[in-house]
Amino acid sequence: MEEAKYYSVRMRASQNIADQSESKHISGGELISTYSNIKESVNILLEKALTHSRGNADFMQIQFEAIQEPVEYIKPLEVRTNEVASMEAGQVLAKSLLEKAGIPKKTIDKVYENLSQYLEPAGAVLVDVQSGERVDDRKNKGIRVSRIDWLPYHFERWSDFYHIKGNQRLREALALATKVSSHPAAAAELCWSDDPDYVTGYVASKREGYQRITKLKEYGDERGGRIFFVHCSEELDSYIYYLEKKPVFIQWEGSREE
Ligand code: PML
Ligand code: MG
Ligand code: MG
Ligand code: MG
């Protein structure tokens, strides 16, 4: 059978582009589309950016690009939702889940010392598991994970099966965290949104799954981001290539796999 041809469709939107150094990230989005679905995919991303709680964009770019690399299919991480009463309790839990995922306490402490700086980029920051140092060179941009999507209807089937309210955000974040964690260089991820109206975040790892935490910041706070804890003994460049370029579909075939 001939492999279907796929297209990576990407959007980014920002404010105040007159002075690039002051530009504020509004929204970003990634989809994998067939040719016949490109119009629909562009519309999904357009809609996402036009109605955004971080504000109205005055710059937006939506692009599509044929994917040459073979697509990889992976199963979603196991999901667990941890209810917490406050942001403080959420952050204590996040740290203990990182430790459970194998991140040394001194590395976690070091990351939290630098947290405000690591939340600034729109993309993810990579931190070495052993030293706790930031190891990517993407400064104020960070790494943007791309070429990631669910196979058509697989997310809907997955969320129906688990009776999880299948919001768009969970759809995107679970796909991303699954891709990020599936590489040998990955140890764990810590994430919460930069959108002021969304306070749920997560700690994800292959070992512990996708552990949602219902409150990791206060409402109204526009600081958020992703920190990927990585094993630097693995080739960092090839991990970054994988995150940005390797096309990955999330595939869920039903309970018999669980
Ligand atoms: C984001 O969309 O900015 C990150 C959202 C992370 C949490 C998604 C969830 O599990 O509800
Ligand atoms: Mg985002
Ligand atoms: Mg956001
Ligand atoms: Mg950020």
mmCIF file of N, CA and C in Angstrom, residues 22 27 36 41 57-59 66 76 80 91 95 133 149 158 163 180 190 199 205 209-210 214 224 233 238 256 258:
data_model
loop_
_atom_site.group_PDB
_atom_site.id
_atom_site.type_symbol
_atom_site.label_atom_id
_atom_site.label_comp_id
_atom_site.label_asym_id
_atom_site.label_seq_id
_atom_site.Cartn_x
_atom_site.Cartn_y
_atom_site.Cartn_z
ATOM 1 N N GLU A 22 10.365 42.990 21.904
ATOM 2 C CA GLU A 22 9.246 43.139 22.835
ATOM 3 C C GLU A 22 8.044 42.301 22.433
ATOM 4 N N SER A 27 -0.148 32.704 20.613
ATOM 5 C CA SER A 27 -0.606 31.320 20.434
ATOM 6 C C SER A 27 0.256 30.606 19.405
ATOM 7 N N SER A 36 -6.269 17.095 1.239
ATOM 8 C CA SER A 36 -7.673 17.497 1.135
ATOM 9 C C SER A 36 -8.201 18.155 2.411
ATOM 10 N N SER A 41 -7.723 22.336 8.451
ATOM 11 C CA SER A 41 -6.647 22.453 9.440
ATOM 12 C C SER A 41 -6.252 23.914 9.653
ATOM 13 N N ALA A 57 -3.980 39.014 18.400
ATOM 14 C CA ALA A 57 -2.697 39.015 17.693
ATOM 15 C C ALA A 57 -2.643 40.174 16.708
ATOM 16 N N ASP A 58 -1.442 40.732 16.509
ATOM 17 C CA ASP A 58 -1.312 41.627 15.364
ATOM 18 C C ASP A 58 -0.286 41.082 14.369
ATOM 19 N N PHE A 59 0.153 39.875 14.607
ATOM 20 C CA PHE A 59 0.935 39.131 13.611
ATOM 21 C C PHE A 59 0.513 37.673 13.696
ATOM 22 N N ALA A 66 5.022 19.927 3.072
ATOM 23 C CA ALA A 66 4.943 18.470 2.879
ATOM 24 C C ALA A 66 5.960 17.776 3.771
ATOM 25 N N PRO A 76 -0.733 6.773 23.335
ATOM 26 C CA PRO A 76 -0.705 7.876 24.308
ATOM 27 C C PRO A 76 -0.234 7.404 25.678
ATOM 28 N N ARG A 80 -3.499 10.394 34.401
ATOM 29 C CA ARG A 80 -4.113 10.425 35.719
ATOM 30 C C ARG A 80 -4.331 11.888 36.094
ATOM 31 N N GLN A 91 2.212 22.591 43.270
ATOM 32 C CA GLN A 91 3.659 22.658 43.019
ATOM 33 C C GLN A 91 4.428 21.638 43.873
ATOM 34 N N LYS A 95 6.755 18.600 42.191
ATOM 35 C CA LYS A 95 8.148 18.276 42.546
ATOM 36 C C LYS A 95 8.270 16.808 42.949
ATOM 37 N N GLU A 133 21.489 22.097 34.588
ATOM 38 C CA GLU A 133 21.766 23.265 33.727
ATOM 39 C C GLU A 133 20.899 23.226 32.474
ATOM 40 N N ASP A 149 0.309 14.855 15.914
ATOM 41 C CA ASP A 149 -1.167 14.877 15.887
ATOM 42 C C ASP A 149 -1.696 13.499 16.284
ATOM 43 N N TRP A 158 -10.584 7.692 22.425
ATOM 44 C CA TRP A 158 -9.823 7.577 23.681
ATOM 45 C C TRP A 158 -10.562 8.307 24.812
ATOM 46 N N HIS A 163 -14.016 8.382 29.647
ATOM 47 C CA HIS A 163 -14.960 9.375 30.185
ATOM 48 C C HIS A 163 -14.217 10.621 30.635
ATOM 49 N N VAL A 180 7.327 13.730 23.277
ATOM 50 C CA VAL A 180 8.517 14.169 24.022
ATOM 51 C C VAL A 180 9.110 13.030 24.855
ATOM 52 N N LEU A 190 7.872 18.950 32.719
ATOM 53 C CA LEU A 190 7.040 19.740 33.621
ATOM 54 C C LEU A 190 6.395 20.835 32.787
ATOM 55 N N VAL A 199 -5.272 26.791 34.416
ATOM 56 C CA VAL A 199 -4.303 26.589 35.503
ATOM 57 C C VAL A 199 -3.870 25.132 35.695
ATOM 58 N N SER A 205 6.135 11.518 32.117
ATOM 59 C CA SER A 205 7.322 10.700 31.870
ATOM 60 C C SER A 205 6.838 9.326 31.428
ATOM 61 N N GLY A 209 3.741 8.211 33.453
ATOM 62 C CA GLY A 209 2.615 8.623 32.611
ATOM 63 C C GLY A 209 2.387 10.130 32.631
ATOM 64 N N TYR A 210 1.193 10.516 32.165
ATOM 65 C CA TYR A 210 0.824 11.937 32.075
ATOM 66 C C TYR A 210 0.000 12.266 33.308
ATOM 67 N N THR A 214 -4.377 19.768 38.852
ATOM 68 C CA THR A 214 -5.446 20.709 38.487
ATOM 69 C C THR A 214 -5.120 22.180 38.758
ATOM 70 N N GLY A 224 3.937 30.712 31.885
ATOM 71 C CA GLY A 224 3.775 29.273 31.738
ATOM 72 C C GLY A 224 4.851 28.763 30.807
ATOM 73 N N SER A 233 23.703 12.251 28.116
ATOM 74 C CA SER A 233 24.568 11.228 27.537
ATOM 75 C C SER A 233 24.041 10.853 26.141
ATOM 76 N N SER A 238 20.183 15.066 18.060
ATOM 77 C CA SER A 238 19.225 14.163 17.429
ATOM 78 C C SER A 238 17.886 14.195 18.190
ATOM 79 N N ARG A 256 -7.940 -3.056 24.691
ATOM 80 C CA ARG A 256 -7.114 -4.267 24.708
ATOM 81 C C ARG A 256 -5.622 -3.953 24.779
ATOM 82 N N GLU A 258 -4.467 -1.656 26.770
ATOM 83 C CA GLU A 258 -4.143 -1.057 28.079
ATOM 84 C C GLU A 258 -3.714 -2.117 29.083
#
